[in-house]
PDB file of C-alpha atoms and ligand atoms in Angstrom:
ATOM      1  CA  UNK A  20      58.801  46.689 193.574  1.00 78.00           C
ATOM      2  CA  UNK A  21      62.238  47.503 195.284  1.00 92.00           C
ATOM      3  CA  UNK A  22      63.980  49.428 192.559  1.00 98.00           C
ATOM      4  CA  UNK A  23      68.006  48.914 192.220  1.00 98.00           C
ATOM      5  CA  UNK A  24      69.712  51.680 194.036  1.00 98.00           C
ATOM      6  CA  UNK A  25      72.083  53.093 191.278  1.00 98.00           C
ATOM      7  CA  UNK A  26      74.765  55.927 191.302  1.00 98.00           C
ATOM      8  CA  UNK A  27      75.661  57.280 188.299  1.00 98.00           C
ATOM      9  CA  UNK A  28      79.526  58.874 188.527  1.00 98.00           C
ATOM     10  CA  UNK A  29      80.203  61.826 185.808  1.00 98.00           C
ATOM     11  CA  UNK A  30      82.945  63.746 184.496  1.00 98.00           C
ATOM     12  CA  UNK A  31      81.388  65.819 181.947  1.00 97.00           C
ATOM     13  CA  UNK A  32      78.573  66.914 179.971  1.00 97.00           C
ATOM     14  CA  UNK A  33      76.163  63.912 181.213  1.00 98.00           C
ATOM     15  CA  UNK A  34      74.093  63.300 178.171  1.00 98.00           C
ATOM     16  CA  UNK A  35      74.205  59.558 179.487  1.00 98.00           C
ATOM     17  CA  UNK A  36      73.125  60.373 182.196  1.00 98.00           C
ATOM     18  CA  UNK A  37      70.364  62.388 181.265  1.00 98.00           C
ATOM     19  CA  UNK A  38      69.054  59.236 179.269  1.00 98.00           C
ATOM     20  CA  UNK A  39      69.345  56.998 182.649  1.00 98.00           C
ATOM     21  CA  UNK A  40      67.471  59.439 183.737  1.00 98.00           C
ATOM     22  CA  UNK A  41      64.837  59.768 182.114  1.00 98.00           C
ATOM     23  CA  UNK A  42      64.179  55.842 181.779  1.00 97.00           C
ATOM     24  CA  UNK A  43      64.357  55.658 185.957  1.00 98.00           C
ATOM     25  CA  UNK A  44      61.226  58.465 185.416  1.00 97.00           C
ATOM     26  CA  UNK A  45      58.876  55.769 184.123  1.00 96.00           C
ATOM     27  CA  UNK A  46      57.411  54.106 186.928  1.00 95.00           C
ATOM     28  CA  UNK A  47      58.496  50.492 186.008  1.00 95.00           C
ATOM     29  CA  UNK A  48      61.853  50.530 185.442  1.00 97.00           C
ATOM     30  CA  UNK A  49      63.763  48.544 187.449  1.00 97.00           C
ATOM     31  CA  UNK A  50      66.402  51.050 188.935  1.00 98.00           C
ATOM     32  CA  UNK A  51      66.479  54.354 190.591  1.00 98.00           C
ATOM     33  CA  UNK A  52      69.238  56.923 190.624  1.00 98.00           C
ATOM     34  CA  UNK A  53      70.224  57.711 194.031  1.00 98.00           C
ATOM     35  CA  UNK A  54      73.144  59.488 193.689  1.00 98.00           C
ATOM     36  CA  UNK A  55      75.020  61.743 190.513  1.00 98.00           C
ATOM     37  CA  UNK A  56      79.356  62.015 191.714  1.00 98.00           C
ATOM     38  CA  UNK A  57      81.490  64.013 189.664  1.00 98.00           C
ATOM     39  CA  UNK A  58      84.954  64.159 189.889  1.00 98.00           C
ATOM     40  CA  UNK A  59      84.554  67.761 188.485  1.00 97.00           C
ATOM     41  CA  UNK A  60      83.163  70.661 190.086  1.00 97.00           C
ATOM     42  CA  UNK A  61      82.161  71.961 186.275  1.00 97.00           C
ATOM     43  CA  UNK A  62      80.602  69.023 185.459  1.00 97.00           C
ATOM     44  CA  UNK A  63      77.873  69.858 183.085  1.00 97.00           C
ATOM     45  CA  UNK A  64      75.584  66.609 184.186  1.00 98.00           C
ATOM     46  CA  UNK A  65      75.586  68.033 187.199  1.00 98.00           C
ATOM     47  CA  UNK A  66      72.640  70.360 186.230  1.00 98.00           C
ATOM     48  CA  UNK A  67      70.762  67.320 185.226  1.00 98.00           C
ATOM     49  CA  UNK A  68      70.867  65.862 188.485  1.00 98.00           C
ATOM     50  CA  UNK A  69      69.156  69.172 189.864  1.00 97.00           C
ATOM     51  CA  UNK A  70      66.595  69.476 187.666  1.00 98.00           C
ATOM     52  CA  UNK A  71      65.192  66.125 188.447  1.00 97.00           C
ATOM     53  CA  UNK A  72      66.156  66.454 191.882  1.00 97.00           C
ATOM     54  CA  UNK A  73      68.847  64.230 192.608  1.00 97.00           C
ATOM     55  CA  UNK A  74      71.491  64.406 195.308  1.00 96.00           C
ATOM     56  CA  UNK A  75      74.900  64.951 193.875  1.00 97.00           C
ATOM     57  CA  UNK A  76      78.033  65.353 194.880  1.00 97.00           C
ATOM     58  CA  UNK A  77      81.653  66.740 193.306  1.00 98.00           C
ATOM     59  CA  UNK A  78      84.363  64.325 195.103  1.00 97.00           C
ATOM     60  CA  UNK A  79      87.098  66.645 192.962  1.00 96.00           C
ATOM     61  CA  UNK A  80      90.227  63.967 192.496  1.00 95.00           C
ATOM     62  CA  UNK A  81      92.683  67.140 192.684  1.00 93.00           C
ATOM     63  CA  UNK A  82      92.249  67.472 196.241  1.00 96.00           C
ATOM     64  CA  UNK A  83      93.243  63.533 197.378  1.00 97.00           C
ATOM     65  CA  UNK A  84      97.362  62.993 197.027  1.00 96.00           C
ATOM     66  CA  UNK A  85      96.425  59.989 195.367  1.00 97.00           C
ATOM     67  CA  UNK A  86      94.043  57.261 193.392  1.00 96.00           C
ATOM     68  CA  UNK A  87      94.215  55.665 196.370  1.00 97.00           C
ATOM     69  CA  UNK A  88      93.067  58.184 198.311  1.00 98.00           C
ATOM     70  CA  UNK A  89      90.530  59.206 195.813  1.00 98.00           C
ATOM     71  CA  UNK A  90      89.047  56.137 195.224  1.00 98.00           C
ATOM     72  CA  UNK A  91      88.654  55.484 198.927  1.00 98.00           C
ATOM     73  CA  UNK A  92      86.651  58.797 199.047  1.00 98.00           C
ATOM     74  CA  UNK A  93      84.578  57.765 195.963  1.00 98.00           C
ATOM     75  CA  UNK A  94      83.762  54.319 197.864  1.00 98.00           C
ATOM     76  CA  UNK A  95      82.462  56.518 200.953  1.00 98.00           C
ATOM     77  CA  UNK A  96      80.580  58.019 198.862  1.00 98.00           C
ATOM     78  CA  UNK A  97      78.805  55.773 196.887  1.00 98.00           C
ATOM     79  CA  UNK A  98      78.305  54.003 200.306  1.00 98.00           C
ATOM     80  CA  UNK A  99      76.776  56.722 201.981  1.00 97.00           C
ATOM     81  CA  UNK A 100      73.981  56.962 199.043  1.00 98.00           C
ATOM     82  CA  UNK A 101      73.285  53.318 199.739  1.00 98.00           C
ATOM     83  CA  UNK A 102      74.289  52.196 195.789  1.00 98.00           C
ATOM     84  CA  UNK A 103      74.307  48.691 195.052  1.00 98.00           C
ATOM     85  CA  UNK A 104      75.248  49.460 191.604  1.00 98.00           C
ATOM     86  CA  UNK A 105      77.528  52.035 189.671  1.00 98.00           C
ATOM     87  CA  UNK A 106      77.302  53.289 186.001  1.00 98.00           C
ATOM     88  CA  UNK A 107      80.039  55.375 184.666  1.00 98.00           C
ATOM     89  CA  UNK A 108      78.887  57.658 182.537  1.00 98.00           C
ATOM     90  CA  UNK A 109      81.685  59.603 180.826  1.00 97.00           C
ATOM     91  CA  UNK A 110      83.687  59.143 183.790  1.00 97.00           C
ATOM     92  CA  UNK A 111      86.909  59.881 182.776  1.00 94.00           C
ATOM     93  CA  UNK A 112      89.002  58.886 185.384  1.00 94.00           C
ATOM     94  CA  UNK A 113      91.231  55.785 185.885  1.00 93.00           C
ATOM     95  CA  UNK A 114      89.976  53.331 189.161  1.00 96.00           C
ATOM     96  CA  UNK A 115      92.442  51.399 191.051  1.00 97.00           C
ATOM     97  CA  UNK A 116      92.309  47.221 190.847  1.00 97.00           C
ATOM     98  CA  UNK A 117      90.971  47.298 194.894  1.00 97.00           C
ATOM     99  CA  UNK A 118      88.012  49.628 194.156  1.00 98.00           C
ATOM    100  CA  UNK A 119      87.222  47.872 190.835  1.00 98.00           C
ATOM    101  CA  UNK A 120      87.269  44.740 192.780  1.00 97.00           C
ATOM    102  CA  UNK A 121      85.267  45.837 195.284  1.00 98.00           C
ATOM    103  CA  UNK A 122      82.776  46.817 193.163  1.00 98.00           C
ATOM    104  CA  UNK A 123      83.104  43.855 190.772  1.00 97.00           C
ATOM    105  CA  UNK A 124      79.795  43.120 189.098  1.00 98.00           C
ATOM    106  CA  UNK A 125      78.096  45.973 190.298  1.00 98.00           C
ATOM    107  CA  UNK A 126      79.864  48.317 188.161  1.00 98.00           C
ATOM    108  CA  UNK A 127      79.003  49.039 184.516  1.00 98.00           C
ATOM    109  CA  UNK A 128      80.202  51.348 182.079  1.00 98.00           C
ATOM    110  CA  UNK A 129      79.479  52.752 178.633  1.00 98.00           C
ATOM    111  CA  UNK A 130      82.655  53.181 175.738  1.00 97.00           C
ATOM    112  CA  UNK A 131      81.971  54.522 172.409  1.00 98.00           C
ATOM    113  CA  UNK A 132      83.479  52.008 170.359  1.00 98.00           C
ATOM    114  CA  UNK A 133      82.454  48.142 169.853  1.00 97.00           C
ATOM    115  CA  UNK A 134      85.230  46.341 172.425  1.00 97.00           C
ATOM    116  CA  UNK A 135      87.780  45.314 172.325  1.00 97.00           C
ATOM    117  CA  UNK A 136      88.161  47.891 169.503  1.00 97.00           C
ATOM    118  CA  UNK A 137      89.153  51.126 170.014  1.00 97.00           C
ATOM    119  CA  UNK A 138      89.765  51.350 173.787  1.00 96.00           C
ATOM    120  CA  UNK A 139      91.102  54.646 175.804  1.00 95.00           C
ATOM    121  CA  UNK A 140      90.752  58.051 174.384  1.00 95.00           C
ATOM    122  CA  UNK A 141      90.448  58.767 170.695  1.00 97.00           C
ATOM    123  CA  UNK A 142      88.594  56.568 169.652  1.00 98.00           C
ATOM    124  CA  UNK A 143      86.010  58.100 166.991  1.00 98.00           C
ATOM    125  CA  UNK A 144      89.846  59.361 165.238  1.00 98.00           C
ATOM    126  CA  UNK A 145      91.509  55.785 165.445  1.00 98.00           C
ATOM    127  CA  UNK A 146      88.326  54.620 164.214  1.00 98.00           C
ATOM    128  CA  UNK A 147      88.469  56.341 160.978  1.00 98.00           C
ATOM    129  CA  UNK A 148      91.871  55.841 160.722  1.00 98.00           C
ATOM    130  CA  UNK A 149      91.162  52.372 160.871  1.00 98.00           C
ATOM    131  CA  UNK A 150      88.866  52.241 158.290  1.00 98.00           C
ATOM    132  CA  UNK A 151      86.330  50.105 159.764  1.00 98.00           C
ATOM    133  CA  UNK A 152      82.834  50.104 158.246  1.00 97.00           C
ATOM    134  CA  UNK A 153      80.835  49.813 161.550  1.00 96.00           C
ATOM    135  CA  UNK A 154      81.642  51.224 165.323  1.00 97.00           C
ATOM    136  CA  UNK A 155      79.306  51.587 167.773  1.00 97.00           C
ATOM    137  CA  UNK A 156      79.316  51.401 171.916  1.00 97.00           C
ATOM    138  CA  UNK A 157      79.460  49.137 174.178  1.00 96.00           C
ATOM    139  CA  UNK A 158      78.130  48.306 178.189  1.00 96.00           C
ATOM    140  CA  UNK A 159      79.935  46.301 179.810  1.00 97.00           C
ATOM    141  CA  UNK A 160      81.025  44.970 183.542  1.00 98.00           C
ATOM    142  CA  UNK A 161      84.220  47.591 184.820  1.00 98.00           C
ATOM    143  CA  UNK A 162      87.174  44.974 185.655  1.00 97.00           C
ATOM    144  CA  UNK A 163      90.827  46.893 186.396  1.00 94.00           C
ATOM    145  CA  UNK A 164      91.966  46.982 182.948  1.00 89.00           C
ATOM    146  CA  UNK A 165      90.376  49.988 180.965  1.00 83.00           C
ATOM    147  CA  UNK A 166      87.475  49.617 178.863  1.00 85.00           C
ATOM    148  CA  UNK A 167      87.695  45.661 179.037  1.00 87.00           C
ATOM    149  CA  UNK A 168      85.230  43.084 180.859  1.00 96.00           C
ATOM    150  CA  UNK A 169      82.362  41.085 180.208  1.00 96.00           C
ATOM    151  CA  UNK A 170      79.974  43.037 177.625  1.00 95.00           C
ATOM    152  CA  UNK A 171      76.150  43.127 178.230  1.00 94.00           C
ATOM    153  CA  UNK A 172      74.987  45.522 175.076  1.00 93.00           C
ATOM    154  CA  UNK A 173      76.336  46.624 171.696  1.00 93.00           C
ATOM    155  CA  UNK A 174      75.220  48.630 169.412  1.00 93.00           C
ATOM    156  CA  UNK A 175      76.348  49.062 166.067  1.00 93.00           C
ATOM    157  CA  UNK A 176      75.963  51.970 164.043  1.00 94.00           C
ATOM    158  CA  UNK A 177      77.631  52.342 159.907  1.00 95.00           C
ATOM    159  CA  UNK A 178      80.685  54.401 159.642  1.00 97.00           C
ATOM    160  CA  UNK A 179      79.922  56.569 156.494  1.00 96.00           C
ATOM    161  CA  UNK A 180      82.348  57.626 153.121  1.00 94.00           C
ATOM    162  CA  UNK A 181      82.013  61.655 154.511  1.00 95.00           C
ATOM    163  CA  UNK A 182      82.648  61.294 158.757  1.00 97.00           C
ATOM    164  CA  UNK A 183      84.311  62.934 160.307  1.00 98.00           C
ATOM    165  CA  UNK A 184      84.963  62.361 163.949  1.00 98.00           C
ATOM    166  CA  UNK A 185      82.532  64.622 165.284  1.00 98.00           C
ATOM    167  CA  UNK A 186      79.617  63.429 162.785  1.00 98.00           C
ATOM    168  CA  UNK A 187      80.630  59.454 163.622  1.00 98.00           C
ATOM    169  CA  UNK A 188      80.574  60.362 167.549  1.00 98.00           C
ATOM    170  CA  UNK A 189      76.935  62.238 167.072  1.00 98.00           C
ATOM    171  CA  UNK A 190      75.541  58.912 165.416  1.00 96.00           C
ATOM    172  CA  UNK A 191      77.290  56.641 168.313  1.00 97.00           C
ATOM    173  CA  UNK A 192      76.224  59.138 170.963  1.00 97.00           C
ATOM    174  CA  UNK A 193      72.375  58.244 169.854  1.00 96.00           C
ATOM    175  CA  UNK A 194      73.132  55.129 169.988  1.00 95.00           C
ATOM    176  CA  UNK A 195      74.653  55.283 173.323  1.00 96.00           C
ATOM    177  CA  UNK A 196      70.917  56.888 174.632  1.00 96.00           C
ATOM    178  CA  UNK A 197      69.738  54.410 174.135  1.00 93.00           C
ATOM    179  CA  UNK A 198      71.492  51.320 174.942  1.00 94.00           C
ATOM    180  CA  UNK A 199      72.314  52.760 178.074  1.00 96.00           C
ATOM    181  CA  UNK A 200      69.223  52.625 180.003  1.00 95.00           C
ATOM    182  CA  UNK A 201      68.237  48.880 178.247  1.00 93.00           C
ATOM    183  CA  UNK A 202      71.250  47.290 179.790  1.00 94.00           C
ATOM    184  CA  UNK A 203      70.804  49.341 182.994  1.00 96.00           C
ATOM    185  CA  UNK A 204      67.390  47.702 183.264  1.00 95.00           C
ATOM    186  CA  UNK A 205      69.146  44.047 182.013  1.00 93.00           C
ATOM    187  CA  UNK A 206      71.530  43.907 185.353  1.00 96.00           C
ATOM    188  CA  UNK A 207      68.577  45.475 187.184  1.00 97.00           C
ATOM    189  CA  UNK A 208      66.298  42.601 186.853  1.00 94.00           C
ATOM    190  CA  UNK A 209      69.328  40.262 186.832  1.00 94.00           C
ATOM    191  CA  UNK A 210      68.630  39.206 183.329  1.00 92.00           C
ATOM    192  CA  UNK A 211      72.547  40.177 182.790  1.00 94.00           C
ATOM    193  CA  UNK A 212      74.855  37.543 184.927  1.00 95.00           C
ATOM    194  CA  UNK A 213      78.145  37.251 184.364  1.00 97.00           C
ATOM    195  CA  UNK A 214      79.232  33.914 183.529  1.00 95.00           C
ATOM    196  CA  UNK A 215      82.595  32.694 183.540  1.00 93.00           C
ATOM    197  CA  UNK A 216      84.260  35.576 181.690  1.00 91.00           C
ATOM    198  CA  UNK A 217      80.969  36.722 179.637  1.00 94.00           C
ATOM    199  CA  UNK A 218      77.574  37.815 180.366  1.00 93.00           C
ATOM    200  CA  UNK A 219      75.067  35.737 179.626  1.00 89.00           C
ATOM    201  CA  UNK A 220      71.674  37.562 178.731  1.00 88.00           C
ATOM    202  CA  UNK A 221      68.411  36.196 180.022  1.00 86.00           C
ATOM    203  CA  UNK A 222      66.203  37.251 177.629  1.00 77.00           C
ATOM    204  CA  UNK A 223      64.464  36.578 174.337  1.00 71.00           C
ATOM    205  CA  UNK A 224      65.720  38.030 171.542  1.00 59.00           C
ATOM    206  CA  UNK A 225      62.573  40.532 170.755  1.00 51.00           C
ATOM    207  CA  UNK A 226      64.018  42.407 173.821  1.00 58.00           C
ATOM    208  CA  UNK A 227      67.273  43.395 172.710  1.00 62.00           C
ATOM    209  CA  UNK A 228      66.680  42.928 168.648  1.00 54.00           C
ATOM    210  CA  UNK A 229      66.394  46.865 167.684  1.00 53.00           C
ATOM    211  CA  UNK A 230      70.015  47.244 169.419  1.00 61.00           C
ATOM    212  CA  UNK A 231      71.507  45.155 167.064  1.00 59.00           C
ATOM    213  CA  UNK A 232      70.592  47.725 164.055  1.00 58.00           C
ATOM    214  CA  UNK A 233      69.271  51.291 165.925  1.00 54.00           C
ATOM    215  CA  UNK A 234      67.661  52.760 162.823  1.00 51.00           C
ATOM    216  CA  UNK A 235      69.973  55.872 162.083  1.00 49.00           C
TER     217      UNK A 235
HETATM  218  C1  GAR B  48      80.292  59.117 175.929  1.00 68.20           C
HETATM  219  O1  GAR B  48      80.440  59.043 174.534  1.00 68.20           O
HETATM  220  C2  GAR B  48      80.886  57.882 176.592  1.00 68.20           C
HETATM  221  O2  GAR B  48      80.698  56.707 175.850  1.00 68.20           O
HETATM  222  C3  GAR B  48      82.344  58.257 176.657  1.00 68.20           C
HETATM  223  O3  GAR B  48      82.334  59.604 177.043  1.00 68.20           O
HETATM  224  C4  GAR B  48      81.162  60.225 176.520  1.00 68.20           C
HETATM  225  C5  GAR B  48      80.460  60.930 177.659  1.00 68.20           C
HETATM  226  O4  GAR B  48      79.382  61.682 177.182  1.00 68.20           O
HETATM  227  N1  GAR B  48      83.068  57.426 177.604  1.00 68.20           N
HETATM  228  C6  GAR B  48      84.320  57.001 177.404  1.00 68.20           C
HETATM  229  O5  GAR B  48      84.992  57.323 176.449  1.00 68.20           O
HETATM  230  C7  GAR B  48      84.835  56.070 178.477  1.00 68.20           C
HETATM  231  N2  GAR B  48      86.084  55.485 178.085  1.00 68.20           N
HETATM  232  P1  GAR B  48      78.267  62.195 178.172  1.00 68.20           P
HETATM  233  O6  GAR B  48      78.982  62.916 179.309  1.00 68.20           O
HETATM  234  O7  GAR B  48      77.449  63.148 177.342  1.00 68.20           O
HETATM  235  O8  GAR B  48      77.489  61.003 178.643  1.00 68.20           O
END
């Protein structure tokens, strides 16, 4: 079986990334991680990436004079590792319109909120300001505008009387674990084509049911 040859770009701690990890480790799973690129040389995921062996790389966006020139590095990059598909994984850095494009539908990222809601930074605190009763994450196809484009997995998790925003990003983060590596394995089998403006999941429902509602 020719397994999808996936990057995985970080800025940060990598818990995501661990979890991609570990569901490329079973010996089914439609995708393999080829490649771990941080934008940060203190990267915590980057430790991940050793200890299962994976070549990464810090492309460190302070030394390019521009997103230009940064994302033009990136795109070297990812084409040296041979990636047909990117995950951002807590990558917190903005990507121009040409390198979004270029990468358009073969670029998927993970937001802790349940878009459109709740885009950007913040989020957990505008949440609760809000008020709303459920948040959650979301996976969805990268297109220039941040955080937006077609979704391929929520989950939704209850937003309870005593959160805080640390407590409400702990449950989400759970959440995140797992929906992660189930929509990863969606576009890797092609069960996840984007259709017009949406995705359109080809799958039964028993697949995707326990996302809905991830027990708490
Ligand atoms: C995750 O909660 C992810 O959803 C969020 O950053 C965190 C990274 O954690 N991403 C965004 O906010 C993107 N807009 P991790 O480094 O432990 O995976």
């Amino acid at each position: 079986m020719a397994r999808l040859r996936t990057a995985v770009l970080i800025s940060g701690r990598g818990s995501n990334l661990r979890a991609l990890i570990a569901a490329c480790a079973a010996p089914d799973f439609p995708a393999e991680i080829v490649a771990v690129i941080a934008n940060r040389a203190d990267a915590g995921g980057l430790a991940h990436a050793a200890a299962a062996g994976i070549a990464s790389r810090v492309v460190p966006h302070r030394d390019y004079p521009s997103r230009e020139a940064f994302d033009a590095a990136l795109d070297a990059a990812l084409r040296q590792a041979g990636a047909e598909l990117v995950c951002l994984a807590g990558f917190m850095r903005l990507l121009t319109a040409p390198f979004v494009e270029a990468w358009r539908d073969r670029m998927i990222n993970i937001h802790p909120s349940l878009l459109p809601a709740f885009p950007g930074l913040r989020t957990h605190e505008r949440a609760l300001e809000a008020g709303v009763r459920f948040s959650g994450c979301t996976v969805h196809y990268v297109r220039p505008e941040m955080d937006l484009g077609p979704i391929i997995l929520q989950a939704a998790v209850p937003v309870l009387p005593r959160d805080d925003a640390e407590r409400l990003a702990a449950r989400i983060l759970a959440a995140e674990h797992r929906a992660y590596p189930l929509a990863l394995r969606l576009v890797a089998e092609g069960r996840a084509p984007v259709v017009g403006n949406r995705v359109v999941l080809q799958t039964e429902p028993p697949a995707i049911e326990a996302l809905f509602n991830p027990p708490g």
